[in-house]
Coordinates of C-alpha atoms and ligand atoms in Angstrom, one line a residue:
X120 CA -9.2 17.4 22.7
X121 CA -6.6 19.1 24.8
X122 CA -4.9 17.2 27.6
X123 CA -3.7 18.7 30.8
X124 CA -1.4 17.3 33.5
X125 CA -2.4 18.3 37.1
X126 CA -0.1 17.6 40.0
X127 CA -1.9 17.1 43.2
X128 CA -0.3 17.8 46.6
X129 CA -2.9 16.8 49.1
X130 CA -0.7 17.4 52.1
X131 CA -1.8 17.0 55.7
X132 CA -4.8 17.3 58.0
X133 CA -8.0 17.9 56.0
X134 CA -5.9 18.3 52.8
X135 CA -6.5 14.8 51.5
X136 CA -10.3 14.8 52.1
X137 CA -11.0 18.1 50.5
X138 CA -8.7 17.2 47.6
X139 CA -10.8 14.0 47.0
X140 CA -13.9 16.1 46.5
X141 CA -12.1 18.6 44.3
X142 CA -10.8 15.9 41.9
X143 CA -14.3 14.5 41.4
X144 CA -15.6 18.1 40.7
X145 CA -12.6 18.8 38.3
X146 CA -13.3 15.6 36.3
X147 CA -17.0 16.1 36.0
X148 CA -16.9 19.8 35.2
X149 CA -14.6 19.4 32.1
X150 CA -16.8 16.6 30.7
X151 CA -15.5 15.8 27.2
X152 CA -14.0 19.3 26.7
X153 CA -10.5 18.3 28.0
X154 CA -8.7 15.3 29.3
X155 CA -7.2 15.7 32.8
X156 CA -4.3 13.5 33.9
X157 CA -3.5 13.6 37.6
X158 CA -0.2 12.8 39.4
X159 CA 0.2 13.0 43.1
X160 CA 3.3 14.1 45.0
X161 CA 4.3 14.5 48.7
X162 CA 4.5 17.9 50.5
X163 CA 4.6 18.9 54.1
X164 CA 4.2 16.6 57.1
X165 CA 3.4 13.5 55.0
X166 CA 6.6 14.1 53.0
X167 CA 8.6 14.4 56.2
X168 CA 7.2 11.1 57.5
X169 CA 7.9 9.3 54.2
X170 CA 11.1 10.9 53.0
X171 CA 12.5 12.9 55.9
X172 CA 12.1 16.2 53.9
X173 CA 9.0 18.5 53.7
X174 CA 9.8 19.2 50.0
X175 CA 11.4 16.2 48.2
X176 CA 13.1 16.9 44.9
X177 CA 10.7 14.5 43.2
X178 CA 7.8 16.8 44.2
X179 CA 9.5 19.9 42.6
X180 CA 10.1 17.8 39.5
X181 CA 6.5 16.6 39.4
X182 CA 5.1 20.1 39.8
X183 CA 7.4 21.4 37.0
X184 CA 6.3 18.7 34.7
X185 CA 2.6 19.6 35.2
X186 CA 0.4 22.3 33.6
X187 CA -0.9 23.2 37.0
X188 CA -0.6 22.3 40.7
X189 CA -3.4 21.8 43.3
X190 CA -2.4 21.9 46.9
X191 CA -4.6 20.9 49.9
X192 CA -2.9 22.1 53.1
X193 CA 0.2 21.4 55.1
X194 CA 1.2 21.2 58.8
X195 CA -0.2 20.0 62.1
X196 CA 0.8 19.5 65.8
X197 CA 2.5 16.2 65.0
X198 CA 5.4 18.2 63.4
X199 CA 5.5 21.1 65.9
X200 CA 8.7 19.9 67.4
X201 CA 10.7 19.0 64.3
X202 CA 13.7 21.3 63.4
X203 CA 12.5 24.5 61.8
X204 CA 14.3 23.9 58.6
X205 CA 12.3 20.7 58.0
X206 CA 8.9 21.9 59.2
X207 CA 5.9 21.2 56.9
X208 CA 5.5 25.0 56.4
X209 CA 9.0 25.2 55.0
X210 CA 7.9 22.7 52.3
X211 CA 5.1 25.1 51.3
X212 CA 7.4 28.1 51.3
X213 CA 10.0 26.0 49.4
X214 CA 7.6 25.0 46.6
X215 CA 6.4 28.6 46.2
X216 CA 10.0 29.7 45.8
X217 CA 11.1 26.7 43.6
X218 CA 8.3 27.5 41.1
X219 CA 8.9 31.2 41.2
X220 CA 5.3 32.0 42.4
X221 CA 5.8 35.6 43.3
X222 CA 2.2 36.7 43.2
X223 CA -0.7 35.3 45.2
X224 CA -4.2 36.2 44.3
X225 CA -6.7 35.8 47.1
X226 CA -10.2 36.9 46.1
X227 CA -12.6 37.5 49.0
X228 CA -16.1 37.5 47.8
X229 CA -19.2 37.5 50.1
X230 CA -21.7 35.1 48.7
X231 CA -25.0 36.8 49.7
X232 CA -26.3 33.6 51.2
X233 CA -23.4 33.5 53.6
X234 CA -23.9 37.1 54.9
X235 CA -25.3 35.7 58.2
X236 CA -22.0 33.7 58.7
X237 CA -19.9 36.9 58.4
X238 CA -18.5 38.1 61.7
X239 CA -19.5 41.7 60.7
X240 CA -22.7 43.5 61.5
X241 CA -25.5 43.0 58.9
X242 CA -25.6 46.7 58.0
X243 CA -21.8 46.6 57.1
X244 CA -22.0 43.4 55.0
X245 CA -25.1 44.7 53.3
X246 CA -22.8 47.0 51.2
X247 CA -21.2 43.8 49.7
X248 CA -17.7 42.5 49.8
X249 CA -15.8 41.7 46.6
X250 CA -12.1 42.4 46.9
X251 CA -8.9 40.8 45.7
X252 CA -5.8 40.7 47.8
X253 CA -2.6 40.4 45.7
X254 CA 0.1 39.2 48.1
X255 CA 3.8 39.2 47.3
X256 CA 4.7 35.5 47.9
X257 CA 8.5 34.8 47.5
X258 CA 10.1 37.8 49.2
X259 CA 9.9 40.0 52.2
X260 CA 10.4 38.9 55.8
X261 CA 9.5 35.3 55.0
X262 CA 12.7 34.8 53.0
X263 CA 14.9 37.7 54.0
X264 CA 18.5 37.1 55.0
X265 CA 20.1 37.3 57.5
X266 CA 17.8 35.6 59.9
X267 CA 18.4 33.5 63.0
X268 CA 19.5 33.7 66.6
X269 CA 22.2 35.5 68.4
X270 CA 23.1 37.0 71.7
X271 CA 22.3 40.7 72.4
X272 CA 23.4 42.2 75.7
X273 CA 24.1 38.8 77.0
X274 CA 20.7 37.4 76.4
X275 CA 19.2 35.2 73.6
X276 CA 17.7 37.2 70.7
X277 CA 16.2 36.3 67.3
X278 CA 15.8 38.2 64.1
X279 CA 14.4 38.3 60.6
X280 CA 15.0 40.7 57.8
X281 CA 12.2 42.4 55.8
X282 CA 13.8 43.1 52.5
X283 CA 12.5 43.8 49.0
X284 CA 14.5 44.4 45.8
X285 CA 12.8 47.0 43.6
X286 CA 12.3 44.4 40.8
X287 CA 10.3 42.3 43.3
X288 CA 8.0 45.1 44.1
X289 CA 7.6 46.1 40.5
X290 CA 6.6 42.7 39.2
X291 CA 3.9 42.1 41.8
X292 CA 2.7 45.7 41.4
X293 CA 2.2 45.0 37.7
X294 CA 0.1 41.9 38.4
X295 CA -2.1 44.0 40.8
X296 CA -2.5 46.9 38.3
X297 CA -3.5 44.4 35.6
X298 CA -6.0 42.7 37.9
X299 CA -7.4 46.1 38.8
X300 CA -7.8 47.0 35.1
X301 CA -10.0 43.9 34.7
X302 CA -12.1 44.7 37.8
X303 CA -13.1 48.0 39.4
X304 CA -9.9 49.9 38.3
X305 CA -9.0 50.8 41.9
X306 CA -5.8 49.7 43.7
X307 CA -4.9 50.1 47.3
X308 CA -1.3 49.5 48.1
X309 CA -0.8 48.6 51.8
X310 CA 2.5 49.3 53.5
X311 CA 4.0 50.7 56.7
X312 CA 5.9 53.6 55.0
X313 CA 5.6 55.8 58.1
X314 CA 8.0 53.5 59.9
X315 CA 9.7 51.0 57.6
X316 CA 12.4 51.8 55.1
X317 CA 11.4 48.7 53.1
X318 CA 7.8 50.1 52.8
X319 CA 9.2 53.5 51.6
X320 CA 10.8 51.7 48.6
X321 CA 7.6 49.7 48.2
X322 CA 5.5 52.8 48.0
X323 CA 7.9 54.7 45.6
X324 CA 8.0 51.7 43.3
X325 CA 4.2 51.2 43.2
X326 CA 3.9 54.9 42.3
X327 CA 6.5 54.5 39.6
X328 CA 4.6 51.5 38.1
X329 CA 1.3 53.3 38.3
X330 CA 2.4 55.7 35.5
X331 CA 1.9 52.7 33.1
X332 CA -1.7 52.3 34.3
X333 CA -3.3 55.7 34.2
X334 CA -6.8 54.1 34.1
X335 CA -6.3 52.6 37.6
X336 CA -6.8 54.9 40.6
X337 CA -4.1 54.2 43.1
X338 CA -4.3 54.9 46.9
X339 CA -1.9 54.0 49.7
X340 CA -2.9 52.8 53.2
X341 CA -0.9 51.9 56.2
X342 CA -1.4 48.3 57.2
X343 CA -2.9 49.1 60.7
X344 CA -5.5 51.3 59.1
X345 CA -6.1 48.7 56.3
X346 CA -6.8 46.1 59.0
X347 CA -9.3 48.5 60.6
X348 CA -10.9 49.6 57.3
X349 CA -11.5 46.0 56.3
X350 CA -13.9 45.5 59.2
X351 CA -15.3 49.0 59.2
X352 CA -16.2 49.2 55.6
X353 CA -14.9 46.4 53.4
X354 CA -17.0 47.6 50.4
X355 CA -14.4 50.4 49.8
X356 CA -11.8 47.9 48.5
X357 CA -11.3 46.6 45.0
X358 CA -7.8 45.3 44.6
X359 CA -5.3 45.4 47.5
X360 CA -1.6 44.8 46.8
X361 CA 0.8 44.2 49.7
X362 CA 3.9 42.4 50.9
X363 CA 4.2 38.8 52.0
X364 CA 3.6 39.2 55.7
X365 CA 0.9 41.9 55.5
X366 CA -0.9 39.9 52.8
X367 CA -0.8 36.8 55.0
X368 CA -2.6 38.6 57.8
X369 CA -5.0 40.7 55.7
X370 CA -6.1 37.7 53.7
X371 CA -7.2 35.8 56.8
X372 CA -9.1 38.9 57.9
X373 CA -10.7 39.2 54.5
X374 CA -11.7 35.5 54.7
X375 CA -13.3 35.9 58.1
X376 CA -15.5 38.9 57.0
X377 CA -16.8 36.9 54.1
X378 CA -18.2 34.2 56.3
X379 CA -15.5 31.6 56.6
X380 CA -11.9 30.9 55.9
X381 CA -13.2 27.6 54.5
X382 CA -14.6 29.4 51.4
X383 CA -11.6 31.2 49.9
X384 CA -9.4 29.8 47.1
X385 CA -6.1 31.3 45.9
X386 CA -3.9 31.3 42.9
X387 CA -0.1 31.6 43.1
X388 CA 1.4 32.6 39.8
X389 CA 4.9 33.2 38.4
X390 CA 6.3 34.7 35.2
X391 CA 4.2 32.9 32.6
X392 CA 4.9 29.4 33.9
X393 CA 3.1 27.1 36.1
X394 CA 0.5 28.1 38.7
X395 CA -0.3 26.6 42.1
X396 CA -3.8 26.7 43.5
X397 CA -4.8 26.2 47.1
X398 CA -7.4 27.1 49.6
X399 CA -6.1 29.9 51.9
X400 CA -7.1 27.9 55.0
X401 CA -4.8 25.6 56.8
X402 CA -4.8 21.8 57.6
X403 CA -7.4 22.1 60.4
X404 CA -5.9 19.1 62.3
X405 CA -8.7 19.4 64.9
X406 CA -11.3 18.2 62.4
X407 CA -9.2 16.1 60.0
X408 CA -10.6 12.7 59.1
X409 CA -14.0 13.4 60.5
X410 CA -15.8 14.4 57.3
X411 CA -16.5 17.9 58.7
X412 CA -14.2 20.0 56.5
X413 CA -15.6 22.5 54.0
X414 CA -14.3 21.4 50.6
X415 CA -15.6 24.6 48.8
X416 CA -12.3 26.6 49.0
X417 CA -10.5 23.6 47.4
X418 CA -13.2 23.2 44.8
X419 CA -13.1 26.9 44.0
X420 CA -9.3 26.6 43.7
X421 CA -10.0 24.1 40.9
X422 CA -12.0 26.8 39.2
X423 CA -9.1 29.3 39.6
X424 CA -6.7 26.7 38.1
X425 CA -9.0 26.2 35.1
X426 CA -9.4 29.9 34.5
X427 CA -5.8 31.1 35.1
X428 CA -3.7 28.2 33.9
X429 CA -5.7 26.0 31.6
X430 CA -8.0 28.4 29.9
X431 CA -10.9 26.1 30.7
X432 CA -13.3 29.0 31.2
X433 CA -16.6 27.3 30.8
X434 CA -15.9 24.5 33.3
X435 CA -14.6 27.2 35.8
X436 CA -17.9 29.0 35.3
X437 CA -19.8 25.8 35.9
X438 CA -18.0 25.0 39.1
X439 CA -18.6 28.5 40.5
X440 CA -22.3 28.4 39.5
X441 CA -22.7 25.0 41.2
X442 CA -21.2 26.2 44.4
X443 CA -23.6 29.2 44.4
X444 CA -26.5 26.9 43.8
X445 CA -25.6 24.6 46.7
X446 CA -25.3 27.6 49.0
X447 CA -28.6 29.0 47.7
X448 CA -30.2 25.7 48.4
X449 CA -29.2 26.1 52.1
X450 CA -26.5 23.4 52.4
X451 CA -23.8 24.4 54.9
X452 CA -20.7 22.7 56.4
X453 CA -20.2 23.6 60.1
X454 CA -17.9 26.5 59.5
X455 CA -20.5 28.4 57.4
X456 CA -23.6 27.6 59.5
X457 CA -25.2 30.8 60.7
X458 CA -24.8 31.3 64.5
X459 CA -28.5 32.3 64.7
X460 CA -31.5 32.2 62.4
X461 CA -30.3 29.0 60.7
X462 CA -33.8 27.9 59.5
X463 CA -33.6 26.8 55.9
X464 CA -30.0 25.7 56.4
X465 CA -29.0 22.1 56.2
X466 CA -25.8 20.9 57.8
X467 CA -23.7 18.6 55.7
X468 CA -20.2 17.0 55.8
X469 CA -17.3 17.2 53.5
X470 CA -18.3 14.3 51.2
X471 CA -21.9 15.4 51.0
X472 CA -20.9 18.9 50.1
X473 CA -18.7 17.6 47.3
X474 CA -21.5 15.4 46.0
X475 CA -24.0 18.3 46.0
X476 CA -21.6 20.4 43.9
X477 CA -21.2 17.5 41.5
X478 CA -25.0 17.1 41.3
X479 CA -25.3 20.8 40.4
X480 CA -22.6 21.0 37.7
Ligands
IPM88 C1 -0.9 30.9 54.0 C2 -0.4 30.2 55.3 C3 1.1 30.0 55.1 C4 1.8 31.4 54.9 C5 1.8 29.2 56.2 C6 1.1 27.8 56.4 C7 3.3 29.0 56.0 O1 -0.7 30.9 56.4 O2 -0.7 30.4 52.9 O3 -1.4 32.0 54.2 O4 2.1 32.0 56.0 O5 2.0 31.8 53.8
MG89 MG1 -1.9 32.6 56.1

């Protein structure tokens, strides 16, 4: 029987409670097909409180020693006033960088049962939503240098740098083309090439890479138009590839149109090595510790870990099927409760949602 080491980074806010449900689902779904060994490490606010740093060296080492990493969420108002370099979020950015996780896959799929929870009109969601945002994760304006504060014309000013090396664009483009080959064979590259030099290089590079993927149809879209098209007709998208900042924004939008940000998992992958899997939502401090959080994005992140890093395809299928069944049976956490016509829907908390998935595995 194969044995896998999974490093858990529960983090802050609702992170620990959704992680608890995900671990139970992970264990039960593999049954006797594999042995899972869990280690836990500190990241984010909890790491600041315990060690003074959002990303302790031991956490990086624990992640590197594992076959895959599961992350809950980081951040919260408690750490709003700490120095920027030691904010919880810098722990998250730091672990992405330390593990070389340059591509972030954020699938946004509308479960038909959740169509009433979408913020879009029924006739728009009727066409279906099944898209994949491939977000560049270790470059762009998030990491660009120089950055900081200075004085311009005698007044305080601050600046960041949006920069991409061609090799950074090339490698994430390849991931996106390969993902498109396995799906609907359509790729939309999102940029702001009408204004930004960095986007011009992005576009030229994606076009160059496209020559190796003649079976994939490539189109380009400016980011403002993409934001609009996502709400006007999301069914037109298959795979979207874009930079770190644009991907951050468009993936939240993709989540909202599929019903709830509480539903979407993500995979952050590097060159061959280890992957990190996390829900795309944040730490939701307003509902933390109240058994209200939706654990499904975290649970679906386990399925992505199994599929992408551990090759445990059957358990991944079982988890996804169990989630569909629970939704089909009408169980909803608060975030995915329809605003109207909620008959047939039963409101449950985080623990009960986890238990229902377990029961349906
Ligand atoms: C995300 C989050 C993070 C990001 C924050 C918490 C730093 O919004 O994973 O989308 O901006 O990447
Ligand atoms: Mg985000």
